Amino acid sequence: MRDASNNNNNKNSQGKSTATEKKESLKPLPNRIRKFVDYDLSTMKNSKGGFLLDSKQDDHRKLKEKLQIEELKKQRLAQVQNSDLLQHLLKANPHQSTYSNMMLYHREQVEEYAFSDCKWGSADLLDQEFNNREQAKKDTKNEKFKAQLKDLQEKTRSHVWHKRQDAVHIQKINALVVVDSHILLKGMWISTKA
């Protein structure tokens, strides 16, 4: 049989429930656990190996480069979006409706602006700029390829084994030694593969 005196529906003598008492009695987590649990979610980035990164990771130089790039983008967008400079038509993107609208410019107006003193000045200077940009693309592509190749070589470290196999080790023997029933004389030079 159950004892009726114990059945008070989780209420104490004052009529308060014990669940609210438990909430009031909860203490904050100890420091060792709090340091593990509490972190700033806004700084979380996917580093492909974990999500917690040091907040001091971005140095001043990288921040300055980012700011310069953002300023250039703003200038470029302001130039492109200036409707007085180049008039354009907005048309829905035919590839997908969720893509941004197309800004259609008149070719003659674009060429006139490009060859003016405001932008490039002449067709030769425009061609020179195009060639410079193409060369810069090739250079960055080559640098990226070389960096990836170097990284791959470091990971495999195959060049270390090739160097070891190609190197010839020369040793001077200063005593009589018997190897496979052959007597080596004192002071004889022997070359072996390393």
XYZ file of C-alpha atoms in Angstrom:
194
model
C 0.000 0.000 0.000
C 1.069 3.513 -0.705
C 1.583 6.023 2.002
C -0.785 8.966 1.475
C 1.397 11.291 3.514
C 4.202 11.070 0.904
C 1.874 11.867 -2.005
C 1.847 15.667 -2.130
C 2.282 16.118 -5.908
C 5.823 17.527 -5.667
C 4.720 20.368 -3.374
C 6.347 21.348 -0.125
C 4.620 22.635 3.012
C 4.458 26.202 1.624
C 2.661 25.140 -1.555
C 5.677 25.715 -3.832
C 6.584 22.985 -6.271
C 9.980 21.315 -5.865
C 10.738 21.844 -9.589
C 10.934 25.617 -9.113
C 13.078 25.112 -6.028
C 15.498 23.035 -8.079
C 15.763 25.804 -10.700
C 16.519 28.364 -8.020
C 19.123 26.149 -6.430
C 21.053 25.563 -9.663
C 24.533 27.035 -9.510
C 26.610 28.253 -12.461
C 28.952 25.757 -14.040
C 32.508 25.502 -12.700
C 35.176 27.460 -14.589
C 36.792 24.362 -16.092
C 33.497 23.369 -17.716
C 32.423 26.929 -18.566
C 35.605 27.520 -20.576
C 34.847 24.401 -22.586
C 31.184 25.174 -23.204
C 31.059 28.970 -23.606
C 32.495 30.381 -26.825
C 31.519 33.018 -29.318
C 29.423 31.441 -32.077
C 29.824 34.478 -34.330
C 33.542 33.731 -34.779
C 32.916 30.108 -35.747
C 34.308 29.250 -39.195
C 34.603 25.994 -41.084
C 38.315 25.259 -41.022
C 37.802 21.731 -42.413
C 39.354 20.269 -39.315
C 37.400 21.931 -36.546
C 35.361 25.017 -35.958
C 37.107 26.867 -33.135
C 39.684 29.358 -34.353
C 41.880 31.846 -32.590
C 40.404 35.347 -32.837
C 43.883 36.829 -33.401
C 44.433 34.759 -36.527
C 43.784 37.596 -38.994
C 46.816 39.843 -38.860
C 46.879 43.532 -39.709
C 48.231 43.024 -43.243
C 45.412 40.699 -44.292
C 42.840 43.045 -42.824
C 44.331 45.977 -44.737
C 44.255 43.986 -48.000
C 40.607 43.080 -47.422
C 39.719 46.717 -46.822
C 41.531 47.809 -49.990
C 39.724 45.169 -52.043
C 36.370 46.225 -50.586
C 37.073 49.876 -51.409
C 37.958 48.976 -55.000
C 34.777 46.918 -55.320
C 32.695 49.805 -54.008
C 34.314 52.199 -56.484
C 33.779 49.769 -59.341
C 30.153 49.115 -58.413
C 29.494 52.829 -58.056
C 30.941 53.330 -61.536
C 28.898 50.516 -63.063
C 25.670 51.425 -61.298
C 25.872 55.094 -62.259
C 22.919 55.272 -64.639
C 23.936 58.738 -65.899
C 27.301 57.403 -67.030
C 25.995 54.348 -68.885
C 22.304 53.788 -69.420
C 21.136 50.202 -69.258
C 18.038 48.047 -69.475
C 17.087 45.566 -66.764
C 15.852 42.217 -67.988
C 15.027 39.033 -66.077
C 17.743 36.420 -66.198
C 16.723 33.687 -68.684
C 18.804 30.986 -66.995
C 17.002 31.031 -63.680
C 14.461 33.378 -62.170
C 16.282 33.498 -58.815
C 19.450 34.891 -60.430
C 20.031 38.641 -60.494
C 18.534 40.664 -63.313
C 20.694 41.275 -66.357
C 21.956 44.808 -66.957
C 22.024 45.261 -70.730
C 24.255 48.086 -72.012
C 24.448 49.565 -75.497
C 27.760 48.552 -77.092
C 28.483 51.943 -78.671
C 28.073 53.733 -75.330
C 30.378 51.258 -73.577
C 33.067 51.602 -76.270
C 32.776 55.386 -76.217
C 33.273 55.430 -72.436
C 36.139 52.893 -72.562
C 38.078 54.882 -75.175
C 37.504 58.208 -73.414
C 40.090 59.821 -71.130
C 37.978 58.874 -68.095
C 38.823 55.184 -68.490
C 41.556 53.887 -70.868
C 42.095 56.618 -73.421
C 42.625 54.583 -76.602
C 42.233 51.136 -78.118
C 45.980 50.439 -77.743
C 45.915 51.147 -74.015
C 42.808 48.989 -73.672
C 44.552 46.115 -75.496
C 47.609 46.556 -73.289
C 45.445 46.366 -70.157
C 43.724 43.253 -71.514
C 47.107 41.589 -72.156
C 48.318 42.567 -68.673
C 45.244 40.993 -67.097
C 45.591 37.822 -69.167
C 49.263 37.563 -68.150
C 48.319 38.119 -64.502
C 45.755 35.300 -64.770
C 48.393 32.955 -66.209
C 50.901 33.944 -63.522
C 48.458 33.325 -60.685
C 47.471 30.000 -62.237
C 51.140 28.968 -62.487
C 51.845 30.091 -58.917
C 48.867 28.112 -57.654
C 49.981 25.036 -59.607
C 53.544 25.327 -58.275
C 52.276 25.718 -54.717
C 50.066 22.642 -55.072
C 52.936 20.685 -56.623
C 55.278 21.705 -53.811
C 52.649 20.737 -51.244
C 52.213 17.349 -52.918
C 55.971 16.787 -52.968
C 56.215 17.651 -49.289
C 53.388 15.265 -48.477
C 54.849 12.373 -50.432
C 58.494 13.318 -49.861
C 59.463 11.084 -52.777
C 62.394 13.338 -53.677
C 64.144 12.254 -50.458
C 64.157 8.629 -51.590
C 65.438 9.522 -55.063
C 68.308 11.484 -53.574
C 69.221 8.571 -51.336
C 69.255 6.105 -54.214
C 71.267 8.351 -56.504
C 73.890 9.293 -53.938
C 77.106 7.292 -53.948
C 78.721 6.631 -50.619
C 82.527 6.417 -50.679
C 84.267 4.939 -47.695
C 87.937 4.350 -46.859
C 88.732 1.102 -45.103
C 91.697 1.330 -42.763
C 91.970 -2.314 -41.789
C 91.899 -5.806 -43.219
C 88.333 -7.002 -43.555
C 87.005 -10.319 -44.848
C 83.709 -10.041 -46.748
C 82.288 -13.048 -48.613
C 85.701 -14.724 -48.634
C 87.369 -11.626 -50.157
C 90.119 -9.843 -48.301
C 90.056 -6.055 -48.526
C 93.410 -4.345 -48.141
C 94.141 -1.493 -45.795
C 93.461 1.949 -47.321
C 91.286 0.671 -50.180
C 88.459 2.901 -51.469
C 85.033 1.307 -51.850
C 81.963 2.900 -53.369
C 78.506 1.616 -52.551
C 74.997 2.761 -53.206
C 73.506 4.486 -50.169
